[in-house]
Each structure stands twice: as C-alpha cells, then as structure tokens.
Amino acid sequence: MNEHDTRKYDDIIHLPHHVSARHPQMSPLNRAAQFSPFAALTGHGAAIQETARLTDAFIELDEDQKERLDEQLQKLRNILARNPEAEAVYFQPDEKKDGGAYVTIRGIVKKIDEYRRTILFADGTIVPMNALFSIELIDGTS
C-alpha cells in the first residue's frame, strides 16, 4: 500500500464502527464458526476407520477338536442339575463385515437346548453350539 491509497480512506478511517439497528450483532462464537474447518466428506473418516477394523475368520474344527468338544458337552450335560460353572470360547460374527471375533464367557450354565442347539448361561448369554470353539468346566470335573 502506498501513501495515496491510505489517503483514500482518511475521511472514514476514524469513524465509529457501524452497528445495525435492524440486525442483531453476531456473537464472537458464531463469527469464529464461519472460519472453522469444513468437512467436505462427512462420514469419510468413520468409513475408513470401519474398513481398518480387523475381524477374525471362523476356524473350522478338526475331528480331534470336535471329539474333545463333544466330550466336554457330554460332561456338562451330566452335571447340568448342579449348575456347573464353565468357560466357553465361541465365534461371534461381525454385524457389519465378514468375519467376527472370538469371545470368552465364564459363568454358570443354566440350560442346554438340544433343539435350538444353544447353551444358556445364568447371565442370559446364549451361545450357539455351532459357533463353539471350546468349553471347559471350572468346578474341577473336567
């Protein structure tokens, strides 16, 4: 800016700031919001995060593992009336993408539903037998 440019505004430079009688003055917070960053791709960050989230693949049991699991389930059936405590590891499919996670639950077994092929724990957790990876009795009868 040169000297001539500054003289152009000499007549108004020292006037008081205009305050509108019709429009209320904007708060400093709202004024600052005008200059805040703009997210042009709303949801893009969440989509990237979801894609990066890892899931496990379902592990198909071999014949030896299936036999051991059947033995443990039979032991559990035999002592079910005593409300045995057990620890089960089972596969829980992911609702949003392929794969899932292996979940461990430990608690009192209340019921084995042969028709639905599920195991009901005292806390209300239902474990599908076809998702069962392992089950161990805790009360020393395993």
XYZ file of C-alpha atoms in Angstrom, residues 24-141:
118
model
C -28.529 -8.061 15.928
C -24.791 -8.287 16.242
C -23.315 -11.765 15.784
C -21.696 -13.349 18.815
C -17.913 -13.887 18.726
C -18.501 -17.679 18.831
C -20.735 -17.588 15.740
C -18.294 -15.300 13.958
C -15.479 -17.746 14.701
C -17.591 -20.648 13.407
C -17.675 -19.026 9.971
C -13.960 -19.610 9.679
C -13.780 -23.118 11.171
C -12.608 -26.064 9.031
C -15.170 -27.566 6.718
C -15.627 -31.360 6.490
C -16.481 -31.824 2.822
C -16.599 -35.622 3.093
C -18.900 -36.168 6.060
C -18.626 -39.753 7.291
C -15.494 -40.478 5.285
C -13.326 -40.771 8.410
C -15.777 -43.211 10.001
C -15.834 -45.310 6.824
C -12.045 -45.514 6.775
C -11.991 -46.459 10.460
C -14.581 -49.203 9.877
C -12.591 -50.614 6.952
C -9.433 -50.678 9.061
C -11.150 -52.514 11.926
C -9.885 -56.086 11.983
C -12.036 -59.171 12.284
C -11.105 -62.813 12.806
C -12.000 -65.630 10.463
C -14.079 -68.569 11.663
C -11.828 -71.541 12.447
C -13.227 -74.877 11.338
C -12.515 -77.508 13.998
C -10.706 -80.686 13.008
C -12.056 -84.110 14.002
C -9.973 -84.333 17.215
C -11.158 -80.917 18.365
C -14.784 -81.833 17.587
C -14.435 -85.047 19.586
C -12.963 -83.194 22.589
C -15.746 -80.596 22.391
C -18.401 -83.360 22.286
C -16.818 -84.978 25.373
C -16.884 -81.676 27.275
C -20.507 -81.049 26.291
C -21.469 -84.550 27.476
C -19.764 -83.931 30.850
C -21.655 -80.652 31.073
C -24.980 -82.382 30.310
C -24.295 -84.979 33.029
C -23.844 -82.355 35.784
C -26.236 -79.676 34.493
C -28.541 -80.099 37.509
C -25.693 -78.899 39.781
C -25.470 -75.547 37.942
C -21.854 -76.025 36.834
C -19.534 -73.163 36.070
C -17.899 -73.261 32.656
C -15.749 -71.166 30.387
C -16.718 -71.145 26.726
C -14.948 -69.656 23.734
C -17.204 -69.070 20.755
C -17.233 -67.199 17.455
C -19.448 -64.135 17.238
C -19.988 -62.937 13.647
C -19.488 -59.239 12.953
C -22.695 -57.409 12.022
C -21.022 -55.010 9.583
C -18.408 -57.035 7.712
C -17.090 -60.526 7.007
C -15.517 -62.355 9.914
C -16.076 -61.698 13.580
C -14.416 -62.174 16.950
C -13.782 -64.984 19.370
C -15.498 -64.239 22.662
C -14.846 -65.884 26.022
C -17.597 -66.193 28.596
C -17.307 -67.640 32.065
C -20.342 -68.340 34.192
C -22.993 -70.725 35.442
C -24.590 -72.887 32.742
C -28.379 -72.942 33.210
C -29.581 -74.926 30.207
C -28.511 -76.789 27.103
C -31.213 -76.511 24.457
C -30.712 -79.522 22.163
C -33.498 -78.423 19.794
C -32.077 -74.923 19.223
C -28.500 -76.197 19.717
C -27.659 -73.424 22.217
C -26.131 -73.123 25.679
C -27.790 -70.670 28.072
C -25.679 -69.057 30.791
C -27.113 -67.589 34.008
C -26.354 -64.030 32.859
C -28.609 -64.536 29.824
C -25.837 -65.098 27.285
C -26.827 -67.629 24.641
C -24.003 -69.446 22.884
C -24.834 -71.259 19.629
C -23.249 -74.722 19.664
C -22.224 -74.412 16.011
C -20.131 -71.352 16.965
C -18.498 -73.069 19.948
C -14.708 -73.317 19.788
C -14.120 -74.786 23.247
C -15.799 -75.264 26.604
C -14.152 -76.170 29.904
C -15.788 -76.988 33.201
C -14.453 -74.826 36.031
C -15.635 -76.832 39.044
C -12.840 -79.427 38.731
C -14.865 -82.083 36.919
